[in-house]
XYZ file of C-alpha atoms in Angstrom:
581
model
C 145.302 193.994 45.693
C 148.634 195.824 45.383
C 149.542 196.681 41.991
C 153.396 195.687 41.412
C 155.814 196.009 38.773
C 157.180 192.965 37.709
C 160.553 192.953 35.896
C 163.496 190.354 36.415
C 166.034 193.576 35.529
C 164.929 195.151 38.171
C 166.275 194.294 41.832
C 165.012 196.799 44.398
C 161.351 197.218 45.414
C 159.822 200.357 47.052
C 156.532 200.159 48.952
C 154.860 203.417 48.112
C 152.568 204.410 50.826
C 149.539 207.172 51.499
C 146.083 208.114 51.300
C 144.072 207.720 48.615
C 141.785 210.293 47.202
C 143.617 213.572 47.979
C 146.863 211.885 46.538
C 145.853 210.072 43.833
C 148.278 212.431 41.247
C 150.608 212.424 43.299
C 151.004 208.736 43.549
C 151.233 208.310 39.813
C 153.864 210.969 39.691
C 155.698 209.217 42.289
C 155.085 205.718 40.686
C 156.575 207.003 37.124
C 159.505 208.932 38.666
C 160.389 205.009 40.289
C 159.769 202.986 37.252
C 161.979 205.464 35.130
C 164.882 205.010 38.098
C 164.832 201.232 37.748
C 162.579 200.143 40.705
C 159.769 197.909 41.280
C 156.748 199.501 43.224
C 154.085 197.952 45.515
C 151.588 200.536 44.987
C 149.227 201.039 48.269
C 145.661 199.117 47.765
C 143.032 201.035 45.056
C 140.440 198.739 45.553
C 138.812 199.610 48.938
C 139.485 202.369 50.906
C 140.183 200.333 54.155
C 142.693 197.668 52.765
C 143.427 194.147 54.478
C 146.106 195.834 56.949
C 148.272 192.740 57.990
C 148.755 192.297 53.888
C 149.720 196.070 53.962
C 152.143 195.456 56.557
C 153.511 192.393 55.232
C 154.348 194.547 51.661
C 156.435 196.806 53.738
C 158.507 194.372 55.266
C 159.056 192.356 52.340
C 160.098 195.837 49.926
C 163.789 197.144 50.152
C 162.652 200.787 50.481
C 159.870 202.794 51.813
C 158.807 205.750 50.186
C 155.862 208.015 51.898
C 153.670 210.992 50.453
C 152.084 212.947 52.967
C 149.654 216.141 53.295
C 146.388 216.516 54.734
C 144.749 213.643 55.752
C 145.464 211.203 58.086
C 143.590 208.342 56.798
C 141.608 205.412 57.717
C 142.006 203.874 61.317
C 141.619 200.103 61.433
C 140.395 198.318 64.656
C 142.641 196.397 67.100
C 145.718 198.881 66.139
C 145.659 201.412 68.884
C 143.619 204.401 66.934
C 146.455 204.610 64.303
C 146.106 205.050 60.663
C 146.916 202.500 57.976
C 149.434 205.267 56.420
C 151.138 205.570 60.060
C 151.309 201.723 60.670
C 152.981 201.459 57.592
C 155.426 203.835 58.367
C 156.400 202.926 61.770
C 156.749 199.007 60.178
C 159.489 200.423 57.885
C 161.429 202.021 61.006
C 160.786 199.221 63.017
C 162.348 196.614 60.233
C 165.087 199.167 59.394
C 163.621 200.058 55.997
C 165.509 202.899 54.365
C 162.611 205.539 54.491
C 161.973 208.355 52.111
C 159.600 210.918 53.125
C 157.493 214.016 51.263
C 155.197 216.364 53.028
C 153.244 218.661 50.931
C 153.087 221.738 53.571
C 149.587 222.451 54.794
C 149.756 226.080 53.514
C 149.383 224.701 50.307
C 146.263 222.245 50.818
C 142.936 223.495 50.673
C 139.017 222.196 51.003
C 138.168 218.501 51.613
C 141.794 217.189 51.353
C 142.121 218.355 54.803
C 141.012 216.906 57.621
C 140.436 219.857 59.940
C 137.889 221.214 57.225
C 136.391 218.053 57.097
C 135.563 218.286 61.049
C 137.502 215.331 62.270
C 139.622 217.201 64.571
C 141.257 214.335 66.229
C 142.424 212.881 63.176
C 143.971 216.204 62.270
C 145.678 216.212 65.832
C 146.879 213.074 64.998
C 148.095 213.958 61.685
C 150.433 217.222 63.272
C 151.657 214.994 65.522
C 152.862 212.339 62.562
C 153.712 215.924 60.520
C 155.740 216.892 63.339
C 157.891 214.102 63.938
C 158.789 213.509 60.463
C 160.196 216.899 59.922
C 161.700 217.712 63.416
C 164.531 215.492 62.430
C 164.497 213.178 64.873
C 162.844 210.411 62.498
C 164.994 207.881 60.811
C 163.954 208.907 57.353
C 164.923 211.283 54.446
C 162.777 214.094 54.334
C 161.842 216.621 51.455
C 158.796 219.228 50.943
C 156.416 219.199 47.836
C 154.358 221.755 46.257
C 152.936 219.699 43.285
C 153.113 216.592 41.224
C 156.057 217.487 39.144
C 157.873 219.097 41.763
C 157.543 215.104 43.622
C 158.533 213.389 40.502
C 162.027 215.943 40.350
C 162.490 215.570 43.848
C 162.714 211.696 43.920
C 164.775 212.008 41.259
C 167.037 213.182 43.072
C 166.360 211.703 46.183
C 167.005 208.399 45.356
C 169.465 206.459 42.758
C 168.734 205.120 39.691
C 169.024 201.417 39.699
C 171.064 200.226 36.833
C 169.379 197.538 34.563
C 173.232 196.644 33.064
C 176.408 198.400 35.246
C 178.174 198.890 31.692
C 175.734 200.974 30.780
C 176.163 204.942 31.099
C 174.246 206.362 34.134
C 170.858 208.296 33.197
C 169.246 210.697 35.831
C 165.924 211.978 36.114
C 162.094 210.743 35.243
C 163.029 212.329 31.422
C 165.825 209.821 31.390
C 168.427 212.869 31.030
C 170.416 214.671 33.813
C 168.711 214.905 36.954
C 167.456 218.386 37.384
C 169.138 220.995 38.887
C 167.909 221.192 43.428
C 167.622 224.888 42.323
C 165.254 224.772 39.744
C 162.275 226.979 38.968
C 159.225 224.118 38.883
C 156.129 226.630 39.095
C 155.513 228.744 35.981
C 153.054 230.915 38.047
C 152.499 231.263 41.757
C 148.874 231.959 42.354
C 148.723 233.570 45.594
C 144.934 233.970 47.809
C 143.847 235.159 50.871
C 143.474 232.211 52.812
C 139.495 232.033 54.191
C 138.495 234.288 51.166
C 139.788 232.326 48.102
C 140.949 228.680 49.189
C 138.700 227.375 46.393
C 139.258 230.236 43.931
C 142.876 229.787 43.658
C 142.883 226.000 43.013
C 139.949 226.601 39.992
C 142.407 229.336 38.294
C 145.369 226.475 38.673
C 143.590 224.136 37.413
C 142.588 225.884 34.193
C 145.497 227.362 33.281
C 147.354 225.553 30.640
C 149.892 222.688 31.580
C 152.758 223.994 30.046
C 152.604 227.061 33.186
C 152.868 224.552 35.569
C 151.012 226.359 37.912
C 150.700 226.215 41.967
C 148.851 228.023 45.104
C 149.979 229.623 48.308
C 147.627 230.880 50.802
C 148.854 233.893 53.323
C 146.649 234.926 56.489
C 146.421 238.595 56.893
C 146.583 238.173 60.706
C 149.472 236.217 61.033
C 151.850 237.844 58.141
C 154.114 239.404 60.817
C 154.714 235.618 61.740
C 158.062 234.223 60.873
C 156.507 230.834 59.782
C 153.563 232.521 57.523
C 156.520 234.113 55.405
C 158.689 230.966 55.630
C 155.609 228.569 53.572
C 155.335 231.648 51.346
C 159.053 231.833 50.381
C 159.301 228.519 50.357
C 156.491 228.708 47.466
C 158.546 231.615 45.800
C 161.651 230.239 45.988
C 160.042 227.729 43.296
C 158.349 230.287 41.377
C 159.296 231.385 38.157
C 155.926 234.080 37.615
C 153.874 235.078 40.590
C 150.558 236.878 40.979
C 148.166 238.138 43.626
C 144.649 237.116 43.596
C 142.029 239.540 45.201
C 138.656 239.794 46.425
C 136.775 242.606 48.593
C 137.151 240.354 51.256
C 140.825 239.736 51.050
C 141.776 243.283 50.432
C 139.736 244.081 53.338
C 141.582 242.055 55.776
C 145.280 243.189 54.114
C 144.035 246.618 54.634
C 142.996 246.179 58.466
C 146.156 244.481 59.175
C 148.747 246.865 59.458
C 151.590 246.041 57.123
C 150.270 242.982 55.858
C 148.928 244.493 52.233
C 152.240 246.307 51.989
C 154.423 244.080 53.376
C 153.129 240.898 51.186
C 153.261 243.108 48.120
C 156.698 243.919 48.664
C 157.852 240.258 49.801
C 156.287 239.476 46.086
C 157.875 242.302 43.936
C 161.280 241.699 45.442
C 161.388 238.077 45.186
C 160.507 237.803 41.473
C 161.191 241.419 40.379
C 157.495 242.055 39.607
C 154.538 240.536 40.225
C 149.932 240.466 38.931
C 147.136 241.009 40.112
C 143.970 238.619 39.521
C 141.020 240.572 40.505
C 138.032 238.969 41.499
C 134.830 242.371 41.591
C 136.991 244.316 42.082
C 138.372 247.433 39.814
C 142.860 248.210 39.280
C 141.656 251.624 40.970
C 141.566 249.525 43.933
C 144.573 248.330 44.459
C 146.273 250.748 47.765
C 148.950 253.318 46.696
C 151.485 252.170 49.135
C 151.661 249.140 47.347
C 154.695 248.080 44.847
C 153.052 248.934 41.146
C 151.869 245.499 39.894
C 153.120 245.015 36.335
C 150.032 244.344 35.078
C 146.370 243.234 36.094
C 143.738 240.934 35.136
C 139.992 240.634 35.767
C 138.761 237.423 36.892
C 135.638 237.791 38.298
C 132.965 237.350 35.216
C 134.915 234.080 33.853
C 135.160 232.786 37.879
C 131.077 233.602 38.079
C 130.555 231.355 34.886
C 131.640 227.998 36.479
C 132.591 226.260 32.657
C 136.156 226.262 33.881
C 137.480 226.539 30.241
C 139.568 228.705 28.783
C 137.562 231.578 27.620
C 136.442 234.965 28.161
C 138.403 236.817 30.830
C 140.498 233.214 31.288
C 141.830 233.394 27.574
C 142.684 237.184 27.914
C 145.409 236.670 30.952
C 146.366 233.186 28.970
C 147.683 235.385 25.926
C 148.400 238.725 27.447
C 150.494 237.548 30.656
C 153.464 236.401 28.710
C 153.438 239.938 27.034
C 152.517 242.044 30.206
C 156.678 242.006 31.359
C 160.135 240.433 30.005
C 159.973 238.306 33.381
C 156.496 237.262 32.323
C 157.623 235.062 29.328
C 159.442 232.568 32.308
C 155.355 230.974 32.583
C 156.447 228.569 29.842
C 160.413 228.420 30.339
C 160.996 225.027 32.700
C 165.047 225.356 32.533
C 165.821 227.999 35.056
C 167.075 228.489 38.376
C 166.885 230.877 41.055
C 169.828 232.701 42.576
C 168.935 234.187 46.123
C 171.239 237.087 46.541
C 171.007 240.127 49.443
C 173.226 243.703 49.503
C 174.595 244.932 52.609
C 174.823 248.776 51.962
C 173.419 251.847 53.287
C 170.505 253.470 51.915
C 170.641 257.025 50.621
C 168.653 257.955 53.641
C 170.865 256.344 55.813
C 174.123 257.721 53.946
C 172.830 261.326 54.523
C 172.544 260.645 58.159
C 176.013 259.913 58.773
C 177.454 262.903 56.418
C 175.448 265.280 58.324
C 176.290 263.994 61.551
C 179.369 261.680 61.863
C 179.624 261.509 65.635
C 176.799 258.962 65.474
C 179.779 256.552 64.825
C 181.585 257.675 67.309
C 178.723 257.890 69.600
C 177.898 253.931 68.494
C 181.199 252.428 67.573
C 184.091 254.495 69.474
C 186.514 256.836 68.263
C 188.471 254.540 65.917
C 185.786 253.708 63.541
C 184.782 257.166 63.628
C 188.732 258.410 62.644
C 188.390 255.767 59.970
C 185.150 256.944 58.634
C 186.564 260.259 58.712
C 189.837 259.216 56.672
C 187.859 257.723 54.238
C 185.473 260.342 53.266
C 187.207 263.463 54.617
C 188.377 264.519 51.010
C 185.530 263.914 49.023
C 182.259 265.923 48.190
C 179.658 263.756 46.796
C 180.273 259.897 48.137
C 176.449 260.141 49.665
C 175.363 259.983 45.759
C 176.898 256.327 45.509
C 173.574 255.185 47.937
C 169.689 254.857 46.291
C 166.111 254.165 47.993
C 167.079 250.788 48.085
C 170.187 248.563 49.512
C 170.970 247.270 45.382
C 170.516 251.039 44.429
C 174.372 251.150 45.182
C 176.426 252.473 42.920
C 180.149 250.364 44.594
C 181.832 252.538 41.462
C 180.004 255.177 40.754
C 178.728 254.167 37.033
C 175.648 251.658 37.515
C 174.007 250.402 40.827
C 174.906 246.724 42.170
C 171.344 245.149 40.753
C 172.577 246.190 36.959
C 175.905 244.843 37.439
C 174.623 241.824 38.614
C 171.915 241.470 35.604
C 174.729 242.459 33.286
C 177.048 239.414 34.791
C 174.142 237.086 34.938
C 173.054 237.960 31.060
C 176.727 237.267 30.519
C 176.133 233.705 31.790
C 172.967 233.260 29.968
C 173.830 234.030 26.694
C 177.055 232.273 26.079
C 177.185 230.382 22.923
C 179.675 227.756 24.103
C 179.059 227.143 27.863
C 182.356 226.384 29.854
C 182.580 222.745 31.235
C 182.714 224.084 34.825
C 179.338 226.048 33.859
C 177.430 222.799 32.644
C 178.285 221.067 35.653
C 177.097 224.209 37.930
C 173.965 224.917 36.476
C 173.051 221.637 34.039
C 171.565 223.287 31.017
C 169.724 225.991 32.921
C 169.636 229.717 33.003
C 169.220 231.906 35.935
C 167.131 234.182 36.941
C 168.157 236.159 40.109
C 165.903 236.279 43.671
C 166.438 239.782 45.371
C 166.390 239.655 49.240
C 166.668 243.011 51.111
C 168.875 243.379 53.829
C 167.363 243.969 56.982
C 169.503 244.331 60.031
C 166.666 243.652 62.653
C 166.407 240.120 61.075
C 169.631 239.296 61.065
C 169.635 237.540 64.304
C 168.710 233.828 65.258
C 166.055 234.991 68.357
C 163.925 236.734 65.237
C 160.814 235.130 63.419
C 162.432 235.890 60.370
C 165.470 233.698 60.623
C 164.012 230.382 59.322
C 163.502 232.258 56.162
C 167.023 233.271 56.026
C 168.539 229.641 56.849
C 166.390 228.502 54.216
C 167.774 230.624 51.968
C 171.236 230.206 52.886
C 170.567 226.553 52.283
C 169.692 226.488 48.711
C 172.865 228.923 47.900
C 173.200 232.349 47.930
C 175.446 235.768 47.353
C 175.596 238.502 49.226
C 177.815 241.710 48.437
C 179.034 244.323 51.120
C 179.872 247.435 51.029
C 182.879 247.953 53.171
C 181.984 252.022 53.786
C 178.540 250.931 55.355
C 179.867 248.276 57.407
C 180.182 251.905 59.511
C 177.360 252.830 59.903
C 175.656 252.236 63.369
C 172.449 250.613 62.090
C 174.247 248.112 60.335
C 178.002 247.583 61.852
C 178.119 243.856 62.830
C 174.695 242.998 61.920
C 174.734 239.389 59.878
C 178.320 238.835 61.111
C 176.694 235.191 62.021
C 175.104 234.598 58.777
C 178.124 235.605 56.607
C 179.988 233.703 58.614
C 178.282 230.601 56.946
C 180.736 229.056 54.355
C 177.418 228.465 52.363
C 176.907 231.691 51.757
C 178.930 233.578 48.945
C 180.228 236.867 49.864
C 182.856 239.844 48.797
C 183.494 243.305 50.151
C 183.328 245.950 47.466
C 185.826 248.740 47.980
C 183.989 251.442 45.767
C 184.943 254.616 47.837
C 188.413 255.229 47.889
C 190.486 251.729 46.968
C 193.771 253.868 48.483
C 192.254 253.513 51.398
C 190.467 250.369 51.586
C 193.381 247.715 50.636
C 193.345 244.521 51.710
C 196.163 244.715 54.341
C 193.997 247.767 55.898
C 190.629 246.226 55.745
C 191.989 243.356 57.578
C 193.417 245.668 59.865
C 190.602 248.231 60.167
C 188.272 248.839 62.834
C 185.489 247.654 60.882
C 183.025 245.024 61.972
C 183.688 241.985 59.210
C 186.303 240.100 61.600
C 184.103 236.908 60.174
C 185.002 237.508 56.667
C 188.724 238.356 57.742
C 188.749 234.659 59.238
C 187.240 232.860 56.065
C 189.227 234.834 54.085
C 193.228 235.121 55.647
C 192.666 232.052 58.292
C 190.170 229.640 56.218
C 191.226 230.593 52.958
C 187.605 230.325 51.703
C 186.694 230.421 48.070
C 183.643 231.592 48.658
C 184.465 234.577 50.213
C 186.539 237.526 48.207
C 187.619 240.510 50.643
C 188.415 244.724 49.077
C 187.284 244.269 45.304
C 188.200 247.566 44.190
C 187.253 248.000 40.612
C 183.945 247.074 38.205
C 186.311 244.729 36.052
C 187.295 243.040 38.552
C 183.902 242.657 40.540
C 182.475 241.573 37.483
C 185.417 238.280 36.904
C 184.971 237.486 40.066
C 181.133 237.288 39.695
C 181.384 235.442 36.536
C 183.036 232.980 37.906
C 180.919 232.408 41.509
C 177.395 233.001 40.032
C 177.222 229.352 38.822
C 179.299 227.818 42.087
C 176.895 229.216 44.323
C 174.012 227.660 42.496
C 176.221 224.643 42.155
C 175.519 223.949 46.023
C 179.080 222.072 46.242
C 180.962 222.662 49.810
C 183.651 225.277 49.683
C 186.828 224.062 47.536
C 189.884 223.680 49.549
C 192.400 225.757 50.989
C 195.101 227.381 49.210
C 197.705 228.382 50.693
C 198.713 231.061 47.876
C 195.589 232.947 47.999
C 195.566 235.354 49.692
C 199.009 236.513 47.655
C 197.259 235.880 44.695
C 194.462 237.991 45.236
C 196.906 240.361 46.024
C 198.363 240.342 42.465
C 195.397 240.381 41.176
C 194.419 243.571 42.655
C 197.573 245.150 41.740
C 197.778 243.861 37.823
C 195.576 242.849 35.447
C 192.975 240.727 35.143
């Protein structure tokens, strides 16, 4: 039988529907998060695993709402209903009677062992299953859709999914499964990203999750070597990070075997790791920190794993209880594990690299060669007169120094430790970022990706989706490699942007940039035609870079659409630029 919640307050049922087994905490985060909202549930049928399915179907049509959980399995196929599962039938009953339908995949990436049905060996049912998978998240479906990673991250995201339903409409409105606010779409839900190979450590990973204390909140990602260089490898696994508050990198002989014989796959995941989250671990399972290949980013620290893994208690002990005290300790970043109220801040630099700085001061016809004579006599107007402008640029795009007295990355911790630590937070603050902190998400600035036709652009919709800032420098928007490249992405009113004129502000005013032969006619438009918000053109000075940060930082993570048009801004920018802040 069904298992409802009875309760004359309440007005709106949901028929919660799945499989069983592989779901089971799943469902009971999902059937909390709707009690604390208001709702009665029909919960699908415990007692048998191949329920009465006219009874099933008859609970869907007589709920208000649908709500479905699915992931690896496709579940049981009754007789007499054309080779479809009971989870399917339910579903296509709720379209069919006009059900509002809430859907949540948990992305296959993330499953591993017998809760999938393509390592169980029943292949059609896992064709079946892609082709349900498939549907529901191409958008054609009639249905709400959202990804999961684990049970908490379902309860949060039905929170805010659906609305609360109101026992008394005097009362004051409550969000959330805590019965406070309902939590922020940016926030931080993993304390520690546990990261395997995937055919070397599927089972490994999910035994270090599940002994690690509650309070980390812990989840797994598996990567395949072989397919790194594909776009939608590095999409799950940023999807993962993008929820990640700690990450670290678990490795066997096996698995650094195959990231060694894959060109660029050790490296490149490494990297992908350190930049996302600033640092990252390394669990090692037999094998020694010697090990680890020099071309990889440092790990901040390491742990052995292997003799408490090879004991099979799964307690905390040994090895286990060494990580458990010393990870919070290893790094600064390290002491997020426990910290639940943060969000992420994706953020990107479009600037030259020294390297790439020294290239065109040693041989400035390259512009003209690329980009025609008037960028070139631009170029050459703007760095004609002075000696040591290449010194501005680092190893890295965020190593830019826009004024010459700390690189972009420390101006932006400085602004964001700013927002962090006030002692009375501004009303506009509390609404932006609901009680959390943030911790910022470092993407580098590729031009080769930059372009809809490569495998890494679903990565960079996504993150353009949950918010993000990106700062230019208005010198490099010169150079050949990267004139015009992510003119379509800045374009985005999503996307948060200013121009930094560090080199000579003279020059670079905001009456010549617009005019100037540079290659940012989409940021002219938002700016002069669109009068975005969002999008702040010839910055010329660190005090002024740093107000304007303080103020976007939490609208960006606010995810609101752009404010308005004013009509005065541009004139007002202009004033500001002129006087005082």
């Amino acid at each position: 039988m069904p298992i409802p919640f009875e309760d004359s307050a309440m007005s709106q049922q949901v028929y919660l529907s799945s499989t069983l087994a592989d779901l089971a905490a799943y469902r009971d985060a999902a059937l909390k998060a709707l009690v604390k909202l208001g709702y009665r549930v029909k919960d699908s049928y415990r007692a048998s695993a191949e329920p009465p399915v006219d009874q099933c179907l008859a609970d869907v049509r007589g709920a208000d709402i649908y709500l479905g959980l699915f992931a690896g399995r496709y579940g049981a196929c009754p007789d007499g209903y054309g080779g479809k599962s009971i989870t399917e039938l339910e579903y296509r009953q709720a379209l069919t009677t006009g059900k509002p339908c809430y859907i949540f995949i948990r992305p296959l990436e993330e499953i591993t062992g017998k809760d999938l049905d393509s390592v169980q060996g029943k292949l059609e049912s896992h064709q079946k299953l892609l082709a349900l998978r498939d549907e529901l998240t191409t958008g054609h479906a009639a249905a709400t859709c959202a990804f999961f990673s684990d049970p908490t991250d379902l309860a949060l995201k039905i929170t805010q999914a659906l609305p609360r339903v109101e026992d008394d409409p005097l009362s004051p409105r409550r969000g959330g499964i805590f019965n406070e606010t309902a939590p922020h779409p940016g926030q931080l839900s993993s304390g520690l990203l546990i990261v395997g190979i995937r055919g070397c450590a599927d089972q490994t990973v999910e035994t270090l999750r599940q002994a690690l204390p509650p309070d980390w909140q812990a989840t797994t990602a598996l990567v395949s070597p072989e397919s790194f260089s594909d776009g939608q490898e590095r999409l799950a696994l940023d999807r993962s990070l993008s929820r990640a508050r700690c990450v670290a990198l678990h490795l066997t002989p096996a698995g650094l075997a195959r990231l060694t014989e894959n060109p660029g796959s050790g490296a490149g995941l490494s990297r992908m790791l350190a930049a996302r989250l600033g640092s990252y671990s390394v669990l090692l399972e037999a094998l020694p920190a010697a090990g680890i290949p020099q071309d990889w980013p440092a790990p901040a620290a390491t742990f052995p794993v292997g003799d408490w893994l090879a004991d099979g208690s799964g307690a905390i002990g040994g090895e286990l209880a060494r990580l458990v005290q010393a990870f919070p300790l290893a790094t600064p970043g390290h002491r997020d594990v426990t910290n639940p109220r943060l969000v992420g801040l994706a953020y990107s630099v479009l600037a030259m690299t020294r390297a790439e700085a020294e290239q065109i001061a040693a041989n400035p016809e390259l512009i003209r060669d690329e980009l025609g004579r008037k960028p070139f006599e631009f170029f050459q107007s703007v760095v004609g007169s002075l000696t040591r402008w290449v010194d501005r640029y680092g190893p890295c795009r965020h190593d830019w120094q826009p004024f010459g007295n700390g690189s972009v990355r420390q101006l932006l911790d400085d602004v964001v430790r700013t927002i962090n630590e006030q002692r009375v937070v501004a009303k506009r603050d509390q609404s932006a970022l609901l009680g959390n902190h943030i911790r910022l998400r470092y993407y580098p600035f590729e031009p080769e990706a930059f372009a809809t036709d490569t495998p890494d652009w679903p990565l960079l919709e996504a993150m353009r989706g949950r918010g993000c800032l990106v700062l230019v420098d208005e010198l490099s928007t010169l150079h050949p490699t990267l004139a015009g490249k992510g003119n379509l992405f800045l374009s985005d009113p999503a996307v948060t942007v200013a121009t930094l004129s560090g080199v000579d502000p003279a020059v670079f005013s905001l009456d010549a940039l617009i005019d100037s032969p540079q290659k940012i006619d989409v940021l002219v438009d938002r700016f002069a035609n669109k009068l975005d918000p969002r999008c702040e053109l010839a910055i010329n000075n660190r005090a002024r870079v740093r107000r304007w940060l303080r103020l976007s930082l939490p609208e960006t993570l606010a995810g609101a659409e752009a404010q308005g048009a004013d009509p005065n801004r541009r004139e007002e920018f202009r004033r500001t630029l002129a006087g005082g802040i």
